Amino acid sequence: MESVSKMCHNTMTTTNLSAGGELALDPLVTCKLCLCEYSFDRMTTLQQCDCSFCTMCMKQYVELMIREGCGSPVTCPDMACSKLGVLQDAEITCLVPADLLQLYQKLKCDREVHLDPFRTWCPESQCQAVCQVEASDSDRPVQVNCPSCHTQFCSVCKAGWHPGQTCQESLPITASNVEDSGIPISSDTDAPIKQCPVCHVFIERNEGCAQMMCKNCKHTFCWYCLQNLDNDIFLRHYDKGPCRNKLGHSRASVIWNRTQVVGILVGLGLIVLVTSPLLLLASPCIICCACKSCRVKRKHHRPPSP
């Protein structure tokens, strides 16, 4: 309750008396998202990492993360955050309306079930209950009993329980099977639903290019062969091999994308080359001005001689 009240309170800007008896406003804080200055009462400080942002930017950021399906967990919007802070549930409650809070709680529950090897969803579309999965040796399929609708299904392919048969024998991977019986698992390159190679969350591809990014762990990979593309900024993966020319974009658009990346890198390099000599030349003047200001401050603070 203490953290909730800390996040939700809104007070007027306070004023303090300076040493000379004049009114002094509270210092302004710069928001790292919009780069505007606000008084402290209009800022939101995250409990886990102590990063501060204006409350308006934080509301827009959290709402966007939840609407895009990336709302569990909601991480600190500062990409350079050293503590990799995560917003607490009490903080999110104060930043979003009730409908988005309900969606966030659903996303959080979905993620917890997906990452838990001992829980899974019932494949029946009218049920969607959370079922317990018993531990097995060598990750073999086990029978799962739904406590709500009493459906018996396989823990791996989510089809009806098939003792003595493999998952491929009991349920071939087709488009109709995907719609009717839940989530199939297959190494087929054209399967409509696959798992993220890192966090194993299920992903469905309806359209778009073959370069996929998991919304859960932000891992980038190729849809066809699941190869890691996190460091392939030029998308060279689609120039050769079994995925050649299967990106889903024209050759001209790929070349234009690479030209933009090269232009950005060259521009940053030129900025560094141009500014480095200027900073070296200006450093004596900066040091001199700093020393002069220090001498002036010491002179003003020196007690008067008797």
PDB file of C-alpha atoms in Angstrom:
ATOM      1  CA  MET A   1       0.000   0.000   0.000  1.00  0.00           C
ATOM      2  CA  GLU A   2       2.902   2.328   0.687  1.00  0.00           C
ATOM      3  CA  SER A   3       4.291   1.873  -2.841  1.00  0.00           C
ATOM      4  CA  VAL A   4       0.875   2.448  -4.423  1.00  0.00           C
ATOM      5  CA  SER A   5       0.329   5.699  -2.571  1.00  0.00           C
ATOM      6  CA  LYS A   6       3.815   6.829  -3.511  1.00  0.00           C
ATOM      7  CA  MET A   7       3.088   6.279  -7.201  1.00  0.00           C
ATOM      8  CA  CYS A   8      -0.426   7.725  -7.300  1.00  0.00           C
ATOM      9  CA  HIS A   9      -0.072  10.935  -5.302  1.00  0.00           C
ATOM     10  CA  ASN A  10      -0.261  14.316  -7.034  1.00  0.00           C
ATOM     11  CA  THR A  11       0.769  17.391  -5.097  1.00  0.00           C
ATOM     12  CA  MET A  12       1.310  21.004  -5.985  1.00  0.00           C
ATOM     13  CA  THR A  13       4.841  22.267  -6.625  1.00  0.00           C
ATOM     14  CA  THR A  14       6.275  23.313  -3.289  1.00  0.00           C
ATOM     15  CA  THR A  15       8.409  26.346  -2.649  1.00  0.00           C
ATOM     16  CA  ASN A  16      11.145  26.843  -0.110  1.00  0.00           C
ATOM     17  CA  LEU A  17      12.729  29.920   1.345  1.00  0.00           C
ATOM     18  CA  SER A  18      16.286  30.518   0.243  1.00  0.00           C
ATOM     19  CA  ALA A  19      19.015  31.806   2.530  1.00  0.00           C
ATOM     20  CA  GLY A  20      18.239  35.394   1.506  1.00  0.00           C
ATOM     21  CA  GLY A  21      14.552  35.077   2.358  1.00  0.00           C
ATOM     22  CA  GLU A  22      13.436  34.760  -1.309  1.00  0.00           C
ATOM     23  CA  LEU A  23      11.092  32.092  -2.652  1.00  0.00           C
ATOM     24  CA  ALA A  24      12.944  29.311  -4.486  1.00  0.00           C
ATOM     25  CA  LEU A  25      11.191  26.781  -6.749  1.00  0.00           C
ATOM     26  CA  ASP A  26      11.989  23.101  -6.495  1.00  0.00           C
ATOM     27  CA  PRO A  27      14.620  21.975  -9.045  1.00  0.00           C
ATOM     28  CA  LEU A  28      13.376  20.613 -12.373  1.00  0.00           C
ATOM     29  CA  VAL A  29      14.108  17.073 -13.552  1.00  0.00           C
ATOM     30  CA  THR A  30      14.637  16.105 -17.211  1.00  0.00           C
ATOM     31  CA  CYS A  31      12.559  13.231 -18.578  1.00  0.00           C
ATOM     32  CA  LYS A  32      14.730  10.788 -20.526  1.00  0.00           C
ATOM     33  CA  LEU A  33      11.907  10.035 -22.975  1.00  0.00           C
ATOM     34  CA  CYS A  34      10.571  13.444 -24.063  1.00  0.00           C
ATOM     35  CA  LEU A  35      13.656  15.437 -22.893  1.00  0.00           C
ATOM     36  CA  CYS A  36      11.416  18.039 -21.218  1.00  0.00           C
ATOM     37  CA  GLU A  37      11.885  19.384 -17.705  1.00  0.00           C
ATOM     38  CA  TYR A  38       9.268  18.830 -15.005  1.00  0.00           C
ATOM     39  CA  SER A  39       8.954  19.335 -11.290  1.00  0.00           C
ATOM     40  CA  PHE A  40       9.517  16.253  -9.158  1.00  0.00           C
ATOM     41  CA  ASP A  41       5.804  15.748  -8.414  1.00  0.00           C
ATOM     42  CA  ARG A  42       5.163  15.234 -12.153  1.00  0.00           C
ATOM     43  CA  MET A  43       7.831  12.529 -12.422  1.00  0.00           C
ATOM     44  CA  THR A  44       7.573   8.775 -11.869  1.00  0.00           C
ATOM     45  CA  THR A  45      10.563   7.019 -10.296  1.00  0.00           C
ATOM     46  CA  LEU A  46      10.769   3.258 -10.783  1.00  0.00           C
ATOM     47  CA  GLN A  47      11.257   1.355  -7.551  1.00  0.00           C
ATOM     48  CA  GLN A  48      13.622  -1.299  -8.900  1.00  0.00           C
ATOM     49  CA  CYS A  49      16.150   0.851 -10.784  1.00  0.00           C
ATOM     50  CA  ASP A  50      15.458   4.451  -9.579  1.00  0.00           C
ATOM     51  CA  CYS A  51      15.148   5.730 -13.179  1.00  0.00           C
ATOM     52  CA  SER A  52      12.855   8.767 -13.476  1.00  0.00           C
ATOM     53  CA  PHE A  53      10.486   9.709 -16.309  1.00  0.00           C
ATOM     54  CA  CYS A  54       7.560  12.093 -16.558  1.00  0.00           C
ATOM     55  CA  THR A  55       4.271  10.420 -15.629  1.00  0.00           C
ATOM     56  CA  MET A  56       2.683  11.201 -19.003  1.00  0.00           C
ATOM     57  CA  CYS A  57       5.466   9.434 -20.926  1.00  0.00           C
ATOM     58  CA  MET A  58       5.338   6.459 -18.585  1.00  0.00           C
ATOM     59  CA  LYS A  59       1.576   6.089 -19.071  1.00  0.00           C
ATOM     60  CA  GLN A  60       1.943   6.134 -22.852  1.00  0.00           C
ATOM     61  CA  TYR A  61       4.877   3.708 -22.738  1.00  0.00           C
ATOM     62  CA  VAL A  62       3.156   1.153 -20.484  1.00  0.00           C
ATOM     63  CA  GLU A  63      -0.100   1.328 -22.468  1.00  0.00           C
ATOM     64  CA  LEU A  64       1.798   0.760 -25.729  1.00  0.00           C
ATOM     65  CA  MET A  65       3.705  -2.211 -24.297  1.00  0.00           C
ATOM     66  CA  ILE A  66       0.489  -3.863 -23.107  1.00  0.00           C
ATOM     67  CA  ARG A  67      -1.446  -3.216 -26.345  1.00  0.00           C
ATOM     68  CA  GLU A  68       1.419  -4.643 -28.428  1.00  0.00           C
ATOM     69  CA  GLY A  69       1.399  -7.830 -26.361  1.00  0.00           C
ATOM     70  CA  CYS A  70       4.806  -7.108 -24.787  1.00  0.00           C
ATOM     71  CA  GLY A  71       3.424  -6.197 -21.402  1.00  0.00           C
ATOM     72  CA  SER A  72       4.808  -9.016 -19.309  1.00  0.00           C
ATOM     73  CA  PRO A  73       7.155  -8.001 -17.926  1.00  0.00           C
ATOM     74  CA  VAL A  74       7.220  -4.251 -18.558  1.00  0.00           C
ATOM     75  CA  THR A  75      10.882  -3.246 -18.453  1.00  0.00           C
ATOM     76  CA  CYS A  76      12.437   0.160 -17.830  1.00  0.00           C
ATOM     77  CA  PRO A  77      12.163   2.284 -21.016  1.00  0.00           C
ATOM     78  CA  ASP A  78      15.776   3.441 -20.641  1.00  0.00           C
ATOM     79  CA  MET A  79      17.808   1.175 -22.939  1.00  0.00           C
ATOM     80  CA  ALA A  80      20.960   2.054 -20.966  1.00  0.00           C
ATOM     81  CA  CYS A  81      19.462   1.150 -17.581  1.00  0.00           C
ATOM     82  CA  SER A  82      22.270  -0.530 -15.627  1.00  0.00           C
ATOM     83  CA  LYS A  83      19.906  -2.391 -13.276  1.00  0.00           C
ATOM     84  CA  LEU A  84      17.533  -3.623 -16.036  1.00  0.00           C
ATOM     85  CA  GLY A  85      14.577  -2.523 -13.948  1.00  0.00           C
ATOM     86  CA  VAL A  86      11.106  -4.046 -14.231  1.00  0.00           C
ATOM     87  CA  LEU A  87       7.898  -2.228 -13.284  1.00  0.00           C
ATOM     88  CA  GLN A  88       6.069  -3.696 -10.310  1.00  0.00           C
ATOM     89  CA  ASP A  89       2.355  -4.559 -10.449  1.00  0.00           C
ATOM     90  CA  ALA A  90       1.536  -1.700  -8.056  1.00  0.00           C
ATOM     91  CA  GLU A  91       3.261   0.785 -10.386  1.00  0.00           C
ATOM     92  CA  ILE A  92       1.397  -0.490 -13.452  1.00  0.00           C
ATOM     93  CA  THR A  93      -1.902  -0.297 -11.571  1.00  0.00           C
ATOM     94  CA  CYS A  94      -1.425   3.446 -11.113  1.00  0.00           C
ATOM     95  CA  LEU A  95      -0.447   4.086 -14.750  1.00  0.00           C
ATOM     96  CA  VAL A  96      -3.073   2.288 -16.866  1.00  0.00           C
ATOM     97  CA  PRO A  97      -6.898   2.149 -16.912  1.00  0.00           C
ATOM     98  CA  ALA A  98      -8.829  -0.879 -15.698  1.00  0.00           C
ATOM     99  CA  ASP A  99      -9.262  -2.536 -19.113  1.00  0.00           C
ATOM    100  CA  LEU A 100      -5.527  -2.456 -19.868  1.00  0.00           C
ATOM    101  CA  LEU A 101      -4.742  -3.647 -16.358  1.00  0.00           C
ATOM    102  CA  GLN A 102      -6.931  -6.688 -16.984  1.00  0.00           C
ATOM    103  CA  LEU A 103      -5.133  -7.328 -20.297  1.00  0.00           C
ATOM    104  CA  TYR A 104      -1.761  -7.011 -18.544  1.00  0.00           C
ATOM    105  CA  GLN A 105      -2.769  -9.577 -15.935  1.00  0.00           C
ATOM    106  CA  LYS A 106      -3.855 -11.959 -18.697  1.00  0.00           C
ATOM    107  CA  LEU A 107      -0.545 -11.519 -20.547  1.00  0.00           C
ATOM    108  CA  LYS A 108       1.330 -12.117 -17.322  1.00  0.00           C
ATOM    109  CA  CYS A 109      -0.628 -15.314 -16.645  1.00  0.00           C
ATOM    110  CA  ASP A 110      -0.076 -16.519 -20.242  1.00  0.00           C
ATOM    111  CA  ARG A 111       3.669 -15.965 -19.978  1.00  0.00           C
ATOM    112  CA  GLU A 112       3.907 -17.769 -16.641  1.00  0.00           C
ATOM    113  CA  VAL A 113       2.085 -20.794 -18.052  1.00  0.00           C
ATOM    114  CA  HIS A 114       4.176 -20.840 -21.253  1.00  0.00           C
ATOM    115  CA  LEU A 115       7.433 -20.759 -19.284  1.00  0.00           C
ATOM    116  CA  ASP A 116       6.319 -23.346 -16.736  1.00  0.00           C
ATOM    117  CA  PRO A 117       7.093 -26.911 -17.930  1.00  0.00           C
ATOM    118  CA  PHE A 118       4.595 -28.323 -15.429  1.00  0.00           C
ATOM    119  CA  ARG A 119       1.583 -26.316 -16.628  1.00  0.00           C
ATOM    120  CA  THR A 120      -0.185 -26.016 -19.980  1.00  0.00           C
ATOM    121  CA  TRP A 121      -3.450 -24.765 -21.481  1.00  0.00           C
ATOM    122  CA  CYS A 122      -6.329 -27.082 -22.308  1.00  0.00           C
ATOM    123  CA  PRO A 123      -6.525 -27.299 -26.146  1.00  0.00           C
ATOM    124  CA  GLU A 124     -10.339 -27.176 -26.169  1.00  0.00           C
ATOM    125  CA  SER A 125     -11.382 -23.753 -27.476  1.00  0.00           C
ATOM    126  CA  GLN A 126     -14.373 -23.593 -25.140  1.00  0.00           C
ATOM    127  CA  CYS A 127     -12.341 -24.482 -22.047  1.00  0.00           C
ATOM    128  CA  GLN A 128      -8.874 -22.863 -21.918  1.00  0.00           C
ATOM    129  CA  ALA A 129      -8.235 -24.081 -18.367  1.00  0.00           C
ATOM    130  CA  VAL A 130      -4.727 -24.378 -16.919  1.00  0.00           C
ATOM    131  CA  CYS A 131      -3.741 -28.043 -16.538  1.00  0.00           C
ATOM    132  CA  GLN A 132      -0.965 -29.630 -14.506  1.00  0.00           C
ATOM    133  CA  VAL A 133       1.685 -31.649 -16.378  1.00  0.00           C
ATOM    134  CA  GLU A 134       3.435 -34.484 -14.567  1.00  0.00           C
ATOM    135  CA  ALA A 135       7.230 -34.747 -14.806  1.00  0.00           C
ATOM    136  CA  SER A 136       8.579 -37.319 -17.257  1.00  0.00           C
ATOM    137  CA  ASP A 137      11.932 -38.835 -18.168  1.00  0.00           C
ATOM    138  CA  SER A 138      13.745 -37.501 -21.284  1.00  0.00           C
ATOM    139  CA  ASP A 139      10.922 -35.029 -21.973  1.00  0.00           C
ATOM    140  CA  ARG A 140       8.639 -37.793 -23.227  1.00  0.00           C
ATOM    141  CA  PRO A 141       4.953 -37.001 -23.841  1.00  0.00           C
ATOM    142  CA  VAL A 142       2.654 -37.674 -20.930  1.00  0.00           C
ATOM    143  CA  GLN A 143      -1.091 -37.803 -20.568  1.00  0.00           C
ATOM    144  CA  VAL A 144      -2.694 -34.593 -19.291  1.00  0.00           C
ATOM    145  CA  ASN A 145      -6.175 -34.526 -17.765  1.00  0.00           C
ATOM    146  CA  CYS A 146      -8.072 -31.246 -17.843  1.00  0.00           C
ATOM    147  CA  PRO A 147      -9.707 -30.624 -14.452  1.00  0.00           C
ATOM    148  CA  SER A 148     -12.464 -28.532 -16.043  1.00  0.00           C
ATOM    149  CA  CYS A 149     -13.713 -30.380 -19.159  1.00  0.00           C
ATOM    150  CA  HIS A 150     -11.952 -33.723 -18.397  1.00  0.00           C
ATOM    151  CA  THR A 151     -10.283 -33.850 -21.820  1.00  0.00           C
ATOM    152  CA  GLN A 152      -7.303 -36.194 -22.043  1.00  0.00           C
ATOM    153  CA  PHE A 153      -4.563 -34.898 -24.354  1.00  0.00           C
ATOM    154  CA  CYS A 154      -0.843 -35.165 -25.108  1.00  0.00           C
ATOM    155  CA  SER A 155       1.489 -32.790 -23.274  1.00  0.00           C
ATOM    156  CA  VAL A 156       3.555 -32.181 -26.454  1.00  0.00           C
ATOM    157  CA  CYS A 157       1.252 -31.953 -29.498  1.00  0.00           C
ATOM    158  CA  LYS A 158      -1.955 -31.127 -27.547  1.00  0.00           C
ATOM    159  CA  ALA A 159      -3.898 -33.755 -29.542  1.00  0.00           C
ATOM    160  CA  GLY A 160      -5.970 -36.500 -27.950  1.00  0.00           C
ATOM    161  CA  TRP A 161      -3.889 -38.860 -25.867  1.00  0.00           C
ATOM    162  CA  HIS A 162      -2.183 -41.395 -28.181  1.00  0.00           C
ATOM    163  CA  PRO A 163      -0.378 -44.137 -26.211  1.00  0.00           C
ATOM    164  CA  GLY A 164       2.114 -46.085 -28.307  1.00  0.00           C
ATOM    165  CA  GLN A 165       2.141 -43.509 -31.139  1.00  0.00           C
ATOM    166  CA  THR A 166       4.375 -40.542 -31.899  1.00  0.00           C
ATOM    167  CA  CYS A 167       2.944 -37.057 -32.157  1.00  0.00           C
ATOM    168  CA  GLN A 168       3.475 -36.941 -35.947  1.00  0.00           C
ATOM    169  CA  GLU A 169       1.634 -40.232 -36.385  1.00  0.00           C
ATOM    170  CA  SER A 170      -1.341 -39.106 -34.368  1.00  0.00           C
ATOM    171  CA  LEU A 171      -1.609 -35.572 -35.742  1.00  0.00           C
ATOM    172  CA  PRO A 172      -0.126 -34.531 -39.110  1.00  0.00           C
ATOM    173  CA  ILE A 173       0.745 -30.855 -39.374  1.00  0.00           C
ATOM    174  CA  THR A 174      -1.906 -29.163 -41.510  1.00  0.00           C
ATOM    175  CA  ALA A 175      -3.649 -25.795 -41.449  1.00  0.00           C
ATOM    176  CA  SER A 176      -6.920 -27.389 -40.296  1.00  0.00           C
ATOM    177  CA  ASN A 177      -5.155 -29.116 -37.413  1.00  0.00           C
ATOM    178  CA  VAL A 178      -3.751 -25.787 -36.238  1.00  0.00           C
ATOM    179  CA  GLU A 179      -7.218 -24.246 -36.115  1.00  0.00           C
ATOM    180  CA  ASP A 180      -8.999 -27.225 -34.556  1.00  0.00           C
ATOM    181  CA  SER A 181      -6.672 -28.736 -31.996  1.00  0.00           C
ATOM    182  CA  GLY A 182      -4.384 -26.127 -30.537  1.00  0.00           C
ATOM    183  CA  ILE A 183      -0.624 -25.793 -31.014  1.00  0.00           C
ATOM    184  CA  PRO A 184       1.331 -28.327 -33.087  1.00  0.00           C
ATOM    185  CA  ILE A 185       5.071 -28.731 -32.814  1.00  0.00           C
ATOM    186  CA  SER A 186       6.996 -29.460 -36.016  1.00  0.00           C
ATOM    187  CA  SER A 187      10.296 -28.873 -37.773  1.00  0.00           C
ATOM    188  CA  ASP A 188       8.429 -28.188 -41.035  1.00  0.00           C
ATOM    189  CA  THR A 189       9.667 -24.885 -42.486  1.00  0.00           C
ATOM    190  CA  ASP A 190       6.141 -23.923 -43.616  1.00  0.00           C
ATOM    191  CA  ALA A 191       4.381 -24.687 -40.317  1.00  0.00           C
ATOM    192  CA  PRO A 192       2.090 -21.774 -39.344  1.00  0.00           C
ATOM    193  CA  ILE A 193       3.003 -21.955 -35.644  1.00  0.00           C
ATOM    194  CA  LYS A 194       6.476 -22.435 -34.159  1.00  0.00           C
ATOM    195  CA  GLN A 195       8.315 -21.891 -30.890  1.00  0.00           C
ATOM    196  CA  CYS A 196      10.852 -19.172 -30.201  1.00  0.00           C
ATOM    197  CA  PRO A 197      14.316 -20.829 -30.167  1.00  0.00           C
ATOM    198  CA  VAL A 198      15.224 -18.989 -26.932  1.00  0.00           C
ATOM    199  CA  CYS A 199      12.178 -18.758 -24.637  1.00  0.00           C
ATOM    200  CA  HIS A 200      10.025 -21.403 -26.440  1.00  0.00           C
ATOM    201  CA  VAL A 201       6.921 -19.205 -26.506  1.00  0.00           C
ATOM    202  CA  PHE A 202       4.591 -20.175 -29.350  1.00  0.00           C
ATOM    203  CA  ILE A 203       4.500 -17.737 -32.291  1.00  0.00           C
ATOM    204  CA  GLU A 204       2.052 -17.645 -35.198  1.00  0.00           C
ATOM    205  CA  ARG A 205       3.078 -16.108 -38.533  1.00  0.00           C
ATOM    206  CA  ASN A 206       0.190 -14.851 -40.642  1.00  0.00           C
ATOM    207  CA  GLU A 207       2.052 -12.590 -43.073  1.00  0.00           C
ATOM    208  CA  GLY A 208       5.153 -10.446 -43.418  1.00  0.00           C
ATOM    209  CA  CYS A 209       8.818 -11.252 -43.958  1.00  0.00           C
ATOM    210  CA  ALA A 210      10.774 -14.203 -42.601  1.00  0.00           C
ATOM    211  CA  GLN A 211      12.779 -12.098 -40.131  1.00  0.00           C
ATOM    212  CA  MET A 212      10.889 -12.638 -36.872  1.00  0.00           C
ATOM    213  CA  MET A 213      11.261 -10.995 -33.465  1.00  0.00           C
ATOM    214  CA  CYS A 214       9.830 -12.685 -30.389  1.00  0.00           C
ATOM    215  CA  LYS A 215       7.730 -10.220 -28.399  1.00  0.00           C
ATOM    216  CA  ASN A 216       8.495 -12.087 -25.201  1.00  0.00           C
ATOM    217  CA  CYS A 217      12.331 -12.146 -25.204  1.00  0.00           C
ATOM    218  CA  LYS A 218      13.094  -9.790 -28.171  1.00  0.00           C
ATOM    219  CA  HIS A 219      15.124 -12.527 -29.924  1.00  0.00           C
ATOM    220  CA  THR A 220      15.394 -12.136 -33.723  1.00  0.00           C
ATOM    221  CA  PHE A 221      15.506 -15.292 -35.844  1.00  0.00           C
ATOM    222  CA  CYS A 222      14.692 -16.727 -39.264  1.00  0.00           C
ATOM    223  CA  TRP A 223      11.224 -18.214 -39.480  1.00  0.00           C
ATOM    224  CA  TYR A 224      12.239 -21.038 -41.811  1.00  0.00           C
ATOM    225  CA  CYS A 225      15.389 -22.446 -40.157  1.00  0.00           C
ATOM    226  CA  LEU A 226      15.187 -20.687 -36.716  1.00  0.00           C
ATOM    227  CA  GLN A 227      18.759 -19.394 -37.063  1.00  0.00           C
ATOM    228  CA  ASN A 228      19.834 -16.493 -34.845  1.00  0.00           C
ATOM    229  CA  LEU A 229      19.632 -13.096 -36.636  1.00  0.00           C
ATOM    230  CA  ASP A 230      20.351 -10.807 -33.673  1.00  0.00           C
ATOM    231  CA  ASN A 231      23.704  -9.676 -35.117  1.00  0.00           C
ATOM    232  CA  ASP A 232      22.818  -9.948 -38.817  1.00  0.00           C
ATOM    233  CA  ILE A 233      21.988  -6.274 -39.442  1.00  0.00           C
ATOM    234  CA  PHE A 234      22.587  -6.664 -43.198  1.00  0.00           C
ATOM    235  CA  LEU A 235      20.388  -9.818 -43.439  1.00  0.00           C
ATOM    236  CA  ARG A 236      23.168 -11.753 -45.178  1.00  0.00           C
ATOM    237  CA  HIS A 237      21.467 -14.961 -44.050  1.00  0.00           C
ATOM    238  CA  TYR A 238      19.106 -14.699 -47.023  1.00  0.00           C
ATOM    239  CA  ASP A 239      21.874 -14.377 -49.617  1.00  0.00           C
ATOM    240  CA  LYS A 240      22.841 -18.052 -49.580  1.00  0.00           C
ATOM    241  CA  GLY A 241      21.907 -21.419 -48.170  1.00  0.00           C
ATOM    242  CA  PRO A 242      18.441 -23.008 -47.931  1.00  0.00           C
ATOM    243  CA  CYS A 243      16.785 -19.658 -47.046  1.00  0.00           C
ATOM    244  CA  ARG A 244      18.220 -17.795 -50.067  1.00  0.00           C
ATOM    245  CA  ASN A 245      15.765 -15.183 -51.447  1.00  0.00           C
ATOM    246  CA  LYS A 246      13.098 -16.250 -48.915  1.00  0.00           C
ATOM    247  CA  LEU A 247      13.110 -13.062 -46.835  1.00  0.00           C
ATOM    248  CA  GLY A 248       9.844 -11.871 -48.341  1.00  0.00           C
ATOM    249  CA  HIS A 249      11.130  -8.521 -49.647  1.00  0.00           C
ATOM    250  CA  SER A 250      12.350  -7.574 -53.111  1.00  0.00           C
ATOM    251  CA  ARG A 251      16.053  -7.437 -53.829  1.00  0.00           C
ATOM    252  CA  ALA A 252      15.844  -3.659 -54.301  1.00  0.00           C
ATOM    253  CA  SER A 253      14.330  -3.132 -50.817  1.00  0.00           C
ATOM    254  CA  VAL A 254      17.040  -5.296 -49.233  1.00  0.00           C
ATOM    255  CA  ILE A 255      19.776  -3.290 -50.968  1.00  0.00           C
ATOM    256  CA  TRP A 256      18.127  -0.028 -49.880  1.00  0.00           C
ATOM    257  CA  ASN A 257      17.974  -1.256 -46.265  1.00  0.00           C
ATOM    258  CA  ARG A 258      21.676  -2.137 -46.334  1.00  0.00           C
ATOM    259  CA  THR A 259      22.507   1.248 -47.852  1.00  0.00           C
ATOM    260  CA  GLN A 260      20.668   2.999 -45.005  1.00  0.00           C
ATOM    261  CA  VAL A 261      22.530   0.959 -42.381  1.00  0.00           C
ATOM    262  CA  VAL A 262      25.885   1.727 -44.002  1.00  0.00           C
ATOM    263  CA  GLY A 263      24.958   5.423 -44.246  1.00  0.00           C
ATOM    264  CA  ILE A 264      24.119   5.587 -40.553  1.00  0.00           C
ATOM    265  CA  LEU A 265      27.380   3.878 -39.568  1.00  0.00           C
ATOM    266  CA  VAL A 266      29.435   6.134 -41.863  1.00  0.00           C
ATOM    267  CA  GLY A 267      27.655   9.234 -40.535  1.00  0.00           C
ATOM    268  CA  LEU A 268      28.397   8.288 -36.932  1.00  0.00           C
ATOM    269  CA  GLY A 269      32.021   7.658 -37.839  1.00  0.00           C
ATOM    270  CA  LEU A 270      32.356  11.068 -39.515  1.00  0.00           C
ATOM    271  CA  ILE A 271      30.831  12.784 -36.487  1.00  0.00           C
ATOM    272  CA  VAL A 272      33.385  11.115 -34.216  1.00  0.00           C
ATOM    273  CA  LEU A 273      36.265  12.034 -36.542  1.00  0.00           C
ATOM    274  CA  VAL A 274      35.174  15.672 -36.806  1.00  0.00           C
ATOM    275  CA  THR A 275      34.370  16.273 -33.147  1.00  0.00           C
ATOM    276  CA  SER A 276      37.408  14.514 -31.630  1.00  0.00           C
ATOM    277  CA  PRO A 277      40.039  17.083 -32.817  1.00  0.00           C
ATOM    278  CA  LEU A 278      37.755  19.966 -31.869  1.00  0.00           C
ATOM    279  CA  LEU A 279      37.325  18.595 -28.353  1.00  0.00           C
ATOM    280  CA  LEU A 280      41.089  18.143 -27.998  1.00  0.00           C
ATOM    281  CA  LEU A 281      41.703  21.723 -29.122  1.00  0.00           C
ATOM    282  CA  ALA A 282      38.995  23.130 -26.877  1.00  0.00           C
ATOM    283  CA  SER A 283      39.953  21.116 -23.782  1.00  0.00           C
ATOM    284  CA  PRO A 284      42.573  23.690 -22.527  1.00  0.00           C
ATOM    285  CA  CYS A 285      40.018  26.482 -22.754  1.00  0.00           C
ATOM    286  CA  ILE A 286      37.416  24.384 -20.921  1.00  0.00           C
ATOM    287  CA  ILE A 287      39.876  23.519 -18.165  1.00  0.00           C
ATOM    288  CA  CYS A 288      40.950  27.152 -17.880  1.00  0.00           C
ATOM    289  CA  CYS A 289      37.341  28.382 -17.611  1.00  0.00           C
ATOM    290  CA  ALA A 290      36.596  25.747 -14.969  1.00  0.00           C
ATOM    291  CA  CYS A 291      39.618  26.753 -12.898  1.00  0.00           C
ATOM    292  CA  LYS A 292      38.694  30.423 -13.208  1.00  0.00           C
ATOM    293  CA  SER A 293      35.132  29.783 -12.034  1.00  0.00           C
ATOM    294  CA  CYS A 294      36.478  27.809  -9.065  1.00  0.00           C
ATOM    295  CA  ARG A 295      38.739  30.696  -8.073  1.00  0.00           C
ATOM    296  CA  VAL A 296      35.835  33.131  -8.294  1.00  0.00           C
ATOM    297  CA  LYS A 297      33.668  30.896  -6.084  1.00  0.00           C
ATOM    298  CA  ARG A 298      36.421  30.559  -3.492  1.00  0.00           C
ATOM    299  CA  LYS A 299      36.868  34.318  -3.506  1.00  0.00           C
ATOM    300  CA  HIS A 300      33.162  34.945  -2.852  1.00  0.00           C
ATOM    301  CA  HIS A 301      33.032  32.352  -0.069  1.00  0.00           C
ATOM    302  CA  ARG A 302      36.223  33.588   1.645  1.00  0.00           C
ATOM    303  CA  PRO A 303      35.391  35.107   5.064  1.00  0.00           C
ATOM    304  CA  PRO A 304      36.125  38.848   5.351  1.00  0.00           C
ATOM    305  CA  SER A 305      39.401  39.762   6.995  1.00  0.00           C
ATOM    306  CA  PRO A 306      39.076  41.436  10.482  1.00  0.00           C
TER     307      PRO A 306
END
